[in-house]
Short mmCIF file of C-alpha atoms in Angstrom, two decimals:
data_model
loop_
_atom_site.label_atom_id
_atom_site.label_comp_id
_atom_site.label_asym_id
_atom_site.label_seq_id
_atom_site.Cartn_x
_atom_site.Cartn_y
_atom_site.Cartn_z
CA UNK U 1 -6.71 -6.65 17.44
CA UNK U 2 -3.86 -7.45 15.17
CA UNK U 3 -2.65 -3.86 15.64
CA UNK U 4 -2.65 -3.83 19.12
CA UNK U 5 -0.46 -7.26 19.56
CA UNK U 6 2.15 -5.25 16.74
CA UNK U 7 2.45 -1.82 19.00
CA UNK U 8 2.84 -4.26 22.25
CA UNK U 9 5.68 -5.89 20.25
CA UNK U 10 7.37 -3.28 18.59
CA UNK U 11 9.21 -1.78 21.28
CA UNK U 12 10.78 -4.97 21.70
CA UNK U 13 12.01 -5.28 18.13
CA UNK U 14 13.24 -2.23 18.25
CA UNK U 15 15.14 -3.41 21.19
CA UNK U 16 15.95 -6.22 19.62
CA UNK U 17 18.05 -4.26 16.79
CA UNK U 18 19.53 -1.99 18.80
CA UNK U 19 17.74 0.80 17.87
CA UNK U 20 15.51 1.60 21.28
CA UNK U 21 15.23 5.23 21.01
CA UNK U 22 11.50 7.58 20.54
CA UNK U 23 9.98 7.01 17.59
CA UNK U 24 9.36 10.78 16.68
CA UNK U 25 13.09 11.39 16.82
CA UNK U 26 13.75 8.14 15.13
CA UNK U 27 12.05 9.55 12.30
CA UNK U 28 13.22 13.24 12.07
CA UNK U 29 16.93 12.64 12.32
CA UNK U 30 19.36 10.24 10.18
CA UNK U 31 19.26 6.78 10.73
CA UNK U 32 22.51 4.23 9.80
CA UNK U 33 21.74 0.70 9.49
CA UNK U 34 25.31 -1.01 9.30
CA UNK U 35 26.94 -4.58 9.37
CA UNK U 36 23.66 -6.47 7.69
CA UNK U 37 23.92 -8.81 4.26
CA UNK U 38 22.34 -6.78 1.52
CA UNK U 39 19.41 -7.98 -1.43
CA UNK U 40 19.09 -4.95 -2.97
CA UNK U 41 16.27 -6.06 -5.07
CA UNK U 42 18.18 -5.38 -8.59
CA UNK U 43 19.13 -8.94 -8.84
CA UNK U 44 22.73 -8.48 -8.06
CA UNK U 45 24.66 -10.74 -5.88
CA UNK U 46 24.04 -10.55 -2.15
CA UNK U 47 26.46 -8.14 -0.91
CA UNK U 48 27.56 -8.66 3.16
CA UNK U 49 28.67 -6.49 5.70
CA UNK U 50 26.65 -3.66 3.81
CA UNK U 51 25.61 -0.19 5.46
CA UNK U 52 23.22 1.91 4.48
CA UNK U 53 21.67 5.89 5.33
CA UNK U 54 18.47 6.87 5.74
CA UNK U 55 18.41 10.58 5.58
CA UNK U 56 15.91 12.48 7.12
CA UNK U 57 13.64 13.12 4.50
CA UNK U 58 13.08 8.68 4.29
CA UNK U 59 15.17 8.45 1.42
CA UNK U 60 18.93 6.48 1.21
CA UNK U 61 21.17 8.60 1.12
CA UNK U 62 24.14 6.04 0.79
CA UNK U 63 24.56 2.53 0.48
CA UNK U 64 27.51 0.13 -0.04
CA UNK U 65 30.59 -1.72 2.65
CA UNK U 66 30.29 -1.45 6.25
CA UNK U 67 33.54 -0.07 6.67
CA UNK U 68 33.28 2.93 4.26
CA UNK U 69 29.98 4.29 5.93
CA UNK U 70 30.43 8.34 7.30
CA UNK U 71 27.69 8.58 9.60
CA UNK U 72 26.01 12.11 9.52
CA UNK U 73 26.45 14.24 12.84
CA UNK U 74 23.54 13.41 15.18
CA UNK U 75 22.66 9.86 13.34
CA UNK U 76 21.20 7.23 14.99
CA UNK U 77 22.94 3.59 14.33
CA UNK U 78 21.48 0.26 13.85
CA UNK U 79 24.03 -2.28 14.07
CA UNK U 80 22.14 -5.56 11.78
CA UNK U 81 25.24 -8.02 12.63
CA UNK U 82 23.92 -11.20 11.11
CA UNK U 83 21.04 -9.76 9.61
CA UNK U 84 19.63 -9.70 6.24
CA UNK U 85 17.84 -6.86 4.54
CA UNK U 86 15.84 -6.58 1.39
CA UNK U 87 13.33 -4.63 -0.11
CA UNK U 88 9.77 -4.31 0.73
CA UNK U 89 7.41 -6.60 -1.18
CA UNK U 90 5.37 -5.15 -3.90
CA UNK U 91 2.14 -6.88 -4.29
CA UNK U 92 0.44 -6.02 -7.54
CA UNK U 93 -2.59 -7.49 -6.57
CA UNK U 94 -4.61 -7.14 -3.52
CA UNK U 95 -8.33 -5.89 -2.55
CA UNK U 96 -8.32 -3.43 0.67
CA UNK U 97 -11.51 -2.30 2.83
CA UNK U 98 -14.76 -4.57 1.75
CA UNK U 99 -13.88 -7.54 4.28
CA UNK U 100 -14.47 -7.44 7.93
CA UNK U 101 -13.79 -11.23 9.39
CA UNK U 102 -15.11 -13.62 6.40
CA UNK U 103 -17.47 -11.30 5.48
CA UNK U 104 -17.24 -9.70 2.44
CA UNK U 105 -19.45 -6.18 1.92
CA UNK U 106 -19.15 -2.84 0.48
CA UNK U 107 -20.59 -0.74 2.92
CA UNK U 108 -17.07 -2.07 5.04
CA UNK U 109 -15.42 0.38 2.81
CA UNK U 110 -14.65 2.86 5.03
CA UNK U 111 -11.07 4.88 5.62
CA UNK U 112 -10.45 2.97 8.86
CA UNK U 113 -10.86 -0.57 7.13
CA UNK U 114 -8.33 0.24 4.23
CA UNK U 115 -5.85 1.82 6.78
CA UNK U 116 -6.23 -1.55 8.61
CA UNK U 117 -5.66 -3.35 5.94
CA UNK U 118 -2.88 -1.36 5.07
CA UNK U 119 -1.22 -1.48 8.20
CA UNK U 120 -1.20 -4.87 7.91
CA UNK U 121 0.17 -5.03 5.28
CA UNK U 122 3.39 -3.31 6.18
CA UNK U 123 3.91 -5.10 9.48
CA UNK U 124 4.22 -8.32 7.69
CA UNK U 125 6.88 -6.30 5.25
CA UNK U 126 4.75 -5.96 2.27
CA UNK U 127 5.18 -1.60 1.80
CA UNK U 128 3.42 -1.19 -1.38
CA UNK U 129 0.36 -2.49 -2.91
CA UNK U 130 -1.93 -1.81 -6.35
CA UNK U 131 -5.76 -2.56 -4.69
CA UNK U 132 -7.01 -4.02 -7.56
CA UNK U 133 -10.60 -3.34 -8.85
CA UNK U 134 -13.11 -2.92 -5.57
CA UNK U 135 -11.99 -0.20 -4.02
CA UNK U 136 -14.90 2.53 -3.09
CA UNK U 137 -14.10 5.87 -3.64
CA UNK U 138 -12.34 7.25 -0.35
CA UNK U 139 -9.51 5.25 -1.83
CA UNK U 140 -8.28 8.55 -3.47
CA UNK U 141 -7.89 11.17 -0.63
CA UNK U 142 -5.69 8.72 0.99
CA UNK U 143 -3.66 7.78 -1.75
CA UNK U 144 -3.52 11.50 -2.43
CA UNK U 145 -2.20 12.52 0.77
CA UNK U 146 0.38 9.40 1.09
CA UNK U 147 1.79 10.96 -2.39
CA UNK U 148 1.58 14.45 -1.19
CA UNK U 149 4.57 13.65 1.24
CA UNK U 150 6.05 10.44 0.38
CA UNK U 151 5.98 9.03 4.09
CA UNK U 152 3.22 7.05 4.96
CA UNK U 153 3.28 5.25 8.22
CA UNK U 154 1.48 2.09 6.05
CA UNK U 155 1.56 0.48 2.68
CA UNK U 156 1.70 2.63 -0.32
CA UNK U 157 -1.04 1.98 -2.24
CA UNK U 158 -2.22 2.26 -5.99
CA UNK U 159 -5.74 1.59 -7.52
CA UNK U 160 -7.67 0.44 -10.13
CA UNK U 161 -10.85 2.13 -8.59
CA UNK U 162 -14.26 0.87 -9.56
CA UNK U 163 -13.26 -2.10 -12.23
CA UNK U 164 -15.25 -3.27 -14.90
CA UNK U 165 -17.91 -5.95 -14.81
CA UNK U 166 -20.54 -7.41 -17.50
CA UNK U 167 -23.92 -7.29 -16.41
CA UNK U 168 -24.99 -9.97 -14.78
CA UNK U 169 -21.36 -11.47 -14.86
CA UNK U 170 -18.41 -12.66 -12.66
CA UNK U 171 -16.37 -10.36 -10.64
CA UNK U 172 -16.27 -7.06 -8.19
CA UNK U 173 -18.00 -6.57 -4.93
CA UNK U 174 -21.90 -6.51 -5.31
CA UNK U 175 -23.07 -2.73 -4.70
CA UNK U 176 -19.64 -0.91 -5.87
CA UNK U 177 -18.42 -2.00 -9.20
CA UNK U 178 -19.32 -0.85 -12.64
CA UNK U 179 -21.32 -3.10 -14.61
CA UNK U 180 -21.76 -2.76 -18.48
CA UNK U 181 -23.31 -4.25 -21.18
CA UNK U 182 -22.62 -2.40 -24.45
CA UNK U 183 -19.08 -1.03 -25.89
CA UNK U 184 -20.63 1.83 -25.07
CA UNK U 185 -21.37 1.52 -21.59
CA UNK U 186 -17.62 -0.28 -21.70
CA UNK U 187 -16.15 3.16 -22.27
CA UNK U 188 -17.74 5.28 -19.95
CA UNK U 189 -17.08 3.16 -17.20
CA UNK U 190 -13.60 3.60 -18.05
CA UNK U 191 -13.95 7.28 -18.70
CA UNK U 192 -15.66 7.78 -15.08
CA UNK U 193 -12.65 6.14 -13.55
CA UNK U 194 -10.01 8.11 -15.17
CA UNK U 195 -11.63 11.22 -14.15
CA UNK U 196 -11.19 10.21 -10.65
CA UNK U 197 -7.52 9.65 -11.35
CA UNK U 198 -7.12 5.68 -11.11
CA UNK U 199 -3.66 4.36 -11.84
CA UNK U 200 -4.87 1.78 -14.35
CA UNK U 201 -8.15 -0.11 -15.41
CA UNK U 202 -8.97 -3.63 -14.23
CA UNK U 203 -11.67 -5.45 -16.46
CA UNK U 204 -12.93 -9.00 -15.18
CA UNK U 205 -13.19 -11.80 -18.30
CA UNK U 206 -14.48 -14.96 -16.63
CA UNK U 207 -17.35 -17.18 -16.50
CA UNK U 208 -16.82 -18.61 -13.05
CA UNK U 209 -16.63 -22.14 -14.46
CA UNK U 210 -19.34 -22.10 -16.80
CA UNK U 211 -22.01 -20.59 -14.15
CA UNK U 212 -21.97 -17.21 -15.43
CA UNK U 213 -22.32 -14.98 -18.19
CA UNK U 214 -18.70 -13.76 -19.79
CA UNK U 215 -18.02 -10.52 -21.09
CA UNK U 216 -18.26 -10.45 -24.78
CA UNK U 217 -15.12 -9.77 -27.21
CA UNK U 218 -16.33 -6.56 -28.30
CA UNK U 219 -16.95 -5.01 -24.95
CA UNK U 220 -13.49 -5.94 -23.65
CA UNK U 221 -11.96 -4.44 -26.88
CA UNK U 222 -14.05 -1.20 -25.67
CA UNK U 223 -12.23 -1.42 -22.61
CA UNK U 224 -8.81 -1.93 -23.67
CA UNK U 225 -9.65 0.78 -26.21
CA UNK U 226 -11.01 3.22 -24.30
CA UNK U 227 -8.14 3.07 -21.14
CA UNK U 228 -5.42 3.59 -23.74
CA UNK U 229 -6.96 6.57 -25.17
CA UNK U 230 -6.93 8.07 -21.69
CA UNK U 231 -3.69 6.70 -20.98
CA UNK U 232 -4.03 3.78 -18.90
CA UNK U 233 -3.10 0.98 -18.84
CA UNK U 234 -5.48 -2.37 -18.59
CA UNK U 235 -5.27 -5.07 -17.00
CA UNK U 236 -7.74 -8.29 -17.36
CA UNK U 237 -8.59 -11.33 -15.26
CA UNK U 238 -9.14 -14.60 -16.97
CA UNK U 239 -8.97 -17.92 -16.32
CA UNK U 240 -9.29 -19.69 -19.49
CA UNK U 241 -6.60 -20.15 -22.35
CA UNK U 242 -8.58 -18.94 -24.96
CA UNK U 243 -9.81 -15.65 -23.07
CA UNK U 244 -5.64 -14.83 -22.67
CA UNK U 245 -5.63 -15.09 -26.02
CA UNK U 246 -8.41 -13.02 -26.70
CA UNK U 247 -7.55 -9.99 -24.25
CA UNK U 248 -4.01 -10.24 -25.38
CA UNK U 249 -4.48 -9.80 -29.32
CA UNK U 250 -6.71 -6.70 -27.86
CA UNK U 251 -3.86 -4.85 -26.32
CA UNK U 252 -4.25 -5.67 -22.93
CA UNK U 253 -1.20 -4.47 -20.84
CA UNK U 254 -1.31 -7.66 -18.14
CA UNK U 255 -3.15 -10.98 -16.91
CA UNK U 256 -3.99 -10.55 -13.07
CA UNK U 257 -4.32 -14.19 -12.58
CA UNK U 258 -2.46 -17.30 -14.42
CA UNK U 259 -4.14 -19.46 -17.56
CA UNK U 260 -5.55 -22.51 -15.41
CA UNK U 261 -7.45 -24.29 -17.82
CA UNK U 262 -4.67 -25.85 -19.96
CA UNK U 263 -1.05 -25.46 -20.24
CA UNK U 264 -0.35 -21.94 -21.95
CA UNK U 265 0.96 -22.79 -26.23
CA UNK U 266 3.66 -21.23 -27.54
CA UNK U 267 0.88 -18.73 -29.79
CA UNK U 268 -0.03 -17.04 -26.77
CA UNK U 269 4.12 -16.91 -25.29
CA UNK U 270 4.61 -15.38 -28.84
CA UNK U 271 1.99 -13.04 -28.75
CA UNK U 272 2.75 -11.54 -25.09
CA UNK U 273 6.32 -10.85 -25.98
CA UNK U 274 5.64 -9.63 -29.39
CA UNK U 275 3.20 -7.03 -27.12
CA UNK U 276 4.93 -6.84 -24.14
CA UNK U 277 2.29 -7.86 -22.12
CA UNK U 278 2.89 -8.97 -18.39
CA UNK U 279 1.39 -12.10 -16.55
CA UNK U 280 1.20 -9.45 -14.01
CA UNK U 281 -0.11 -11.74 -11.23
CA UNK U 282 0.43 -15.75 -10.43
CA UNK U 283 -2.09 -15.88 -7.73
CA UNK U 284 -0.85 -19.04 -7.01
CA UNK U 285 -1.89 -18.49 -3.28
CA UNK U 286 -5.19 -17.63 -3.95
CA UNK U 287 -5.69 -21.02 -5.71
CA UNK U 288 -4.13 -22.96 -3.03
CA UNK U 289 -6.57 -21.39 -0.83
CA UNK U 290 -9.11 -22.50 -2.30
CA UNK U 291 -9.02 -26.10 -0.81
CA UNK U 292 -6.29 -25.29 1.81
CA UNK U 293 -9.56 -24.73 4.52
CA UNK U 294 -11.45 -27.66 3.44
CA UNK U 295 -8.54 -30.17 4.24
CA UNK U 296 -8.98 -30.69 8.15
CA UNK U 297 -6.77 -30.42 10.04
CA UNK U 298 -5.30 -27.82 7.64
CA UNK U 299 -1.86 -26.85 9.03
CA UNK U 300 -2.67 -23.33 7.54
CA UNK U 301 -4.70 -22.70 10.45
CA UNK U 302 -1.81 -24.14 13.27
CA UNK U 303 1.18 -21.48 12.05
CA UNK U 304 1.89 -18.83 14.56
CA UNK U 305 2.88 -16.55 11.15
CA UNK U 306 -1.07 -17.30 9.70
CA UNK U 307 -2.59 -16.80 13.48
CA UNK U 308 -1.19 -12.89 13.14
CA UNK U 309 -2.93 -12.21 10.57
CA UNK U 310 -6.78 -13.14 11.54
CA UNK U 311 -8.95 -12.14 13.60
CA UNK U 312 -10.01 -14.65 16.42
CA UNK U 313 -13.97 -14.31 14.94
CA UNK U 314 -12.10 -15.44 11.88
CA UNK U 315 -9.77 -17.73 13.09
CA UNK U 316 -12.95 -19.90 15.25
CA UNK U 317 -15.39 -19.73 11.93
CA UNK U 318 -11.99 -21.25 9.68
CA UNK U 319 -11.38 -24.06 12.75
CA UNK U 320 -15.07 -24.92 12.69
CA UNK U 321 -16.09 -28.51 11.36
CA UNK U 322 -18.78 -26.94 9.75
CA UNK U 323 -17.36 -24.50 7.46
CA UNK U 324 -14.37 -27.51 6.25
CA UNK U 325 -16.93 -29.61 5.46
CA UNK U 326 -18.96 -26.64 3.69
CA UNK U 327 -15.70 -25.95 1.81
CA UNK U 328 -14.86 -29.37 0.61
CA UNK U 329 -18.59 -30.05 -0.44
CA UNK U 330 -18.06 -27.65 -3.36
CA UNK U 331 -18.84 -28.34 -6.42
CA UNK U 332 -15.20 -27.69 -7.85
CA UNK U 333 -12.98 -28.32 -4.50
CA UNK U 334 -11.36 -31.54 -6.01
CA UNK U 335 -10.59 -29.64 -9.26
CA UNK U 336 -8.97 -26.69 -7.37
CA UNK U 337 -5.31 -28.76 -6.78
CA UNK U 338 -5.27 -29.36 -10.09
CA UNK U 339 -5.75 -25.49 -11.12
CA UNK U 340 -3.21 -24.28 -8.94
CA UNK U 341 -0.59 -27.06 -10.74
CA UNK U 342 -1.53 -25.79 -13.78
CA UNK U 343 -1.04 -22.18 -12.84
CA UNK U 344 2.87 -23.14 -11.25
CA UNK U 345 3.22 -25.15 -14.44
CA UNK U 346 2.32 -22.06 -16.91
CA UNK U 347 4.57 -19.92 -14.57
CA UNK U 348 7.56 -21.76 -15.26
CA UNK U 349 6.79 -22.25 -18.96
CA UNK U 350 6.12 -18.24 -19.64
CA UNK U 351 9.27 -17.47 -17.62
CA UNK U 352 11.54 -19.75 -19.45
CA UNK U 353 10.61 -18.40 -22.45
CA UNK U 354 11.05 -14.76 -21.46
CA UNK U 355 7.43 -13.30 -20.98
CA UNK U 356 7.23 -10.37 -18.47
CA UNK U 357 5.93 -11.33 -15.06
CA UNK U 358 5.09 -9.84 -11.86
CA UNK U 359 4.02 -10.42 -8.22
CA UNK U 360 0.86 -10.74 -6.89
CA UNK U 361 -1.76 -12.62 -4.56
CA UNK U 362 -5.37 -11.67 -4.93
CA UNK U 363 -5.26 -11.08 -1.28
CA UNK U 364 -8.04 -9.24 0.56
CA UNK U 365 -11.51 -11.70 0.38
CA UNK U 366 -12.56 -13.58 2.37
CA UNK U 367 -10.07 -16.00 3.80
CA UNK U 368 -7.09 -14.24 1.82
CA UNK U 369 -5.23 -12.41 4.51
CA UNK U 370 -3.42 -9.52 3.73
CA UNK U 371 0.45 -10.00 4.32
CA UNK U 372 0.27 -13.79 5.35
CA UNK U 373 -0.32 -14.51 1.46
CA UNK U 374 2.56 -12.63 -0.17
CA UNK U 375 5.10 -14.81 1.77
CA UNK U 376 2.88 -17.89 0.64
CA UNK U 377 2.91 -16.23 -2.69
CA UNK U 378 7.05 -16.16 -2.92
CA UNK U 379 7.17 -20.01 -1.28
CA UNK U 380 4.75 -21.29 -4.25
CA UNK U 381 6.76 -19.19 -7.14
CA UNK U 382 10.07 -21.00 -5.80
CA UNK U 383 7.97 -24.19 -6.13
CA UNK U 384 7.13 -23.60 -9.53
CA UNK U 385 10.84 -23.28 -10.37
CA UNK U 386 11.90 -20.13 -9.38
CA UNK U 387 15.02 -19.26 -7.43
CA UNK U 388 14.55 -17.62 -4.41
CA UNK U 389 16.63 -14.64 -5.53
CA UNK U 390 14.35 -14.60 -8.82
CA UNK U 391 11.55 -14.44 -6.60
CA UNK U 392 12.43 -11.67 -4.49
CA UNK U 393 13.45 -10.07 -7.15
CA UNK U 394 9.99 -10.27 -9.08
CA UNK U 395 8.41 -9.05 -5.75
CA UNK U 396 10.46 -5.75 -5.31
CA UNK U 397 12.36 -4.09 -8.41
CA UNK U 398 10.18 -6.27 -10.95
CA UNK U 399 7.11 -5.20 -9.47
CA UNK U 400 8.20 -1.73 -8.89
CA UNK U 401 9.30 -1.16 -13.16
CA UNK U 402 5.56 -2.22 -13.94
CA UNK U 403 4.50 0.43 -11.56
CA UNK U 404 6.51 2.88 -13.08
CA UNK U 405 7.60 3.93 -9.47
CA UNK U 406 11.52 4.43 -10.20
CA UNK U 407 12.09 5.24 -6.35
CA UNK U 408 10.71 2.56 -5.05
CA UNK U 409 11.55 -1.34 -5.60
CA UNK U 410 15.28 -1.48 -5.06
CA UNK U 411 17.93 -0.22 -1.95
CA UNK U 412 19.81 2.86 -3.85
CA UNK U 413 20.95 5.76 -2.83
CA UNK U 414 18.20 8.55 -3.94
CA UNK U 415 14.81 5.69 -3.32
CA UNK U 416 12.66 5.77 -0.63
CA UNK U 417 14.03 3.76 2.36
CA UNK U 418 11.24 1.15 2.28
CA UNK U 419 12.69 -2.17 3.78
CA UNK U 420 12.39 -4.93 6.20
CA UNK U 421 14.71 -6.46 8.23
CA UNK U 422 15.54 -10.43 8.41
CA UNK U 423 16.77 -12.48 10.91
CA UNK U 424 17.69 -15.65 8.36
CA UNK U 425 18.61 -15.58 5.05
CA UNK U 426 15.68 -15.76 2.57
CA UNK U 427 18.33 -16.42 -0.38
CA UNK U 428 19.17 -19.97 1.29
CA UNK U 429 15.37 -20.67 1.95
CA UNK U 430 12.72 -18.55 1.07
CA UNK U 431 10.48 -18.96 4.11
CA UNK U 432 13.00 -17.21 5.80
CA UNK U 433 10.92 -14.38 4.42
CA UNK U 434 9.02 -14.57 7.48
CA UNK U 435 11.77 -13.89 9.95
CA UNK U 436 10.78 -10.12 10.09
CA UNK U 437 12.47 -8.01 12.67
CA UNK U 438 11.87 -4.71 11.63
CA UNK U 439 10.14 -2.95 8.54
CA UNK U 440 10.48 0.79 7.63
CA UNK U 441 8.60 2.31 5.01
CA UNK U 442 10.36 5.58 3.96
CA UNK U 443 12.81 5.60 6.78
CA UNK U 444 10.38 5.27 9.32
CA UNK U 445 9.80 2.11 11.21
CA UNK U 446 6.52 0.15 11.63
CA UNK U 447 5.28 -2.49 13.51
CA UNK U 448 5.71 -5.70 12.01
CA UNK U 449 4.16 -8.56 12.87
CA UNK U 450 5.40 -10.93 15.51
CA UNK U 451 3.43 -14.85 15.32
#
């Protein structure tokens, strides 16, 4: 349903931008985008009355003042005047293809649900995502034949495959993850997913607050072990202080969710930069989600930009009495403000003091809407002290150097043209994010969402 509302509105944005022409021969020809304040995603300065050209294989061919631009012969321009345009986001942690409505399952992992997904994705200007951990395995065909050209007409997307789970222990999708109990068992999960190719390995370190079974020290040291000696990297969620700590002096090469226990101590700050190791992933939407339903009325549920992104099924079972009340008669609800504090809190601290960190939302579950929650995601990290520059900049180039993915991240000539289009400017307040008026992901433009 979402889809059909962005092709309906499409042609109008197009329209709006002056760039009404047939998409096919949008695509195959040059395109110059000209007069438009540029956030290049580097970190440098702002730079207006920029121009920039896509070439016809979706790559920049050119990009710097207005007035020096040479159009090619034949090019089609896209005059931005008063416009701002940035980078896609890069969100280093979602989970594509299990949920239809608020229901999460893995027999929904089909093609169609991840292209959704990933559609969706792109219209709200997020171009590239790393699907962390559930994804079943006709993940890999697609990602194969997005790489095979460069040009997908959706997100890019990267994946940790099948992650690993102890038996009987938090994490993954019932039915489709790996679960171990031994070292042993540890390292031919991870052997099984690097012969199917995955980009990295996720483990899952957690106890769900004491209710659960946690994976033991040795078996995540198997892990981290194991994925190095195939040449991967690992990556490890955790909630607890001590279980950073723990996955950290192993080798581990991020954390996919903050420390929300306790404030993080300077050992652990030490001990990441001594290793390199990224907080990879805030999540700091994904804990303020956690209570945001179960707070009637929620305004959440009342903004047009939300509303996009959820199904009317959705959307009704959300509104319902039932389900707040349901939510806020958790066992933890009245604990959950109090995580997601501690998790902007330990944000600020590890970036003061230098640590490598990324961008990402856990988006994907149930009730974590793909695209809505990366703009939430960038409102919360300038909350927790960053500037809105800093924060863009985490979710483009930042995110893009942990990927390894030199063409993608920032707007330079030779790098995919993957961008989206503003109508305010996000620099003087970041929820000008939202003010999407187009998005193209490598040259060619998508739909993107209109609330």
């Amino acid at each position: 349903m979402i889809l059909g509302k962005l092709r309906h509105t499409f042609a109008a944005a197009i329209l709006a931008t002056g760039a009404l022409a047939a998409g096919p021969a949008l695509a195959q020809g040059a395109t110059v985008l000209r007069n438009f304040t540029l956030i290049d995603g580097s970190g440098r300065a702002a730079q207006p009355d920029s121009a920039l050209v896509i070439g016809e294989n979706g790559r920049i061919d050119w990009v710097g003042p207005s007035a020096q631009v040479k159009a090619p012969a034949g090019a089609r321009t896209v005059d931005l005047r008063g416009k701002y345009v940035m980078p896609g986001l890069i969100d280093l942690h979602v989970h594509v293809g299990n949920v239809v409505d608020l229901t999460q399952d893995y027999r929904n992992f089909t093609r169609a649900n991840v292209e959704k997904d990933l559609k969706q994705y792109a219209a709200y200007g997020v171009t590239t995502v790393l699907a962390m951990g559930t994804e079943g395995d006709a993940i890999f065909p697609l990602r194969a034949e997005q790489r095979a050209t460069g040009r997908p007409s959706m997100a890019r997307v990267y994946t940790a495959g099948q992650g690993v789970v102890f038996k009987g222990g938090y994490g993954g999708v019932p039915g489709l993850n790996q679960q171990v109990a031994t070292p042993d068992e540890a390292r031919r999960a991870v052997d099984v997913q690097a012969d199917k190719g995955v980009d990295l390995i996720k483990l899952w370190l957690d106890d769900e607050l004491g209710t659960m079974p946690k994976m033991p020290p040795e078996v995540s040291a198997a892990v981290i072990d194991q994925a190095h000696k195939r040449g991967l990297k690992v990556l490890a969620h955790i909630f607890y202080l001590e279980d950073a700590k723990r996955v950290v002096g192993q080798g581990v090469d991020g954390l996919v969710h903050s420390v929300r226990d306790q404030a993080v101590d300077q050992a652990l700050i030490d001990d990441m930069k001594r290793r390199g190791t990224w907080q990879l992933a805030e999540t700091l939407s994904r804990e303020a989600s956690m209570f945001a339903y179960g707070v009637p009325p929620s305004p959440i549920l009342n903004d047009p930009f939300f509303a996009a992104a959820v199904s009317p099924a959705a959307l009704a079972q959300l509104r319902s009495p039932e389900r707040q009340k349901t939510v806020a008669s958790g066992p933890h609800f009245h604990d959950y403000p109090r995580f997601l504090e501690t998790a902007k809190a330990n944000l600020k601290r590890l970036s003061d003091a230098g640590v490598k960190y990324g961008f990402g939302t856990d988006s994907g579950p149930p009730g974590r809407f793909a695209g809505y929650f990366s703009h939430w995601e960038l409102a919360l990290m300038v909350e927790s002290g960053a500037t809105p520059a800093e924060a863009i900049r985490t979710a483009t180039g930042v995110a893009a150097e942990f990927l390894g993915a030199g063409d993608l991240g920032t707007l330079e000539a030779g790098k995919w043209a993957d961008l989206v289009v503003l109508g305010a400017d996000p620099l003087a307040d970041i929820r000008n994010s939202r003010r999407i008026e187009a998005v193209y992901v490598a040259g060619r433009p998508v739909p993107p969402v209109r609330p």
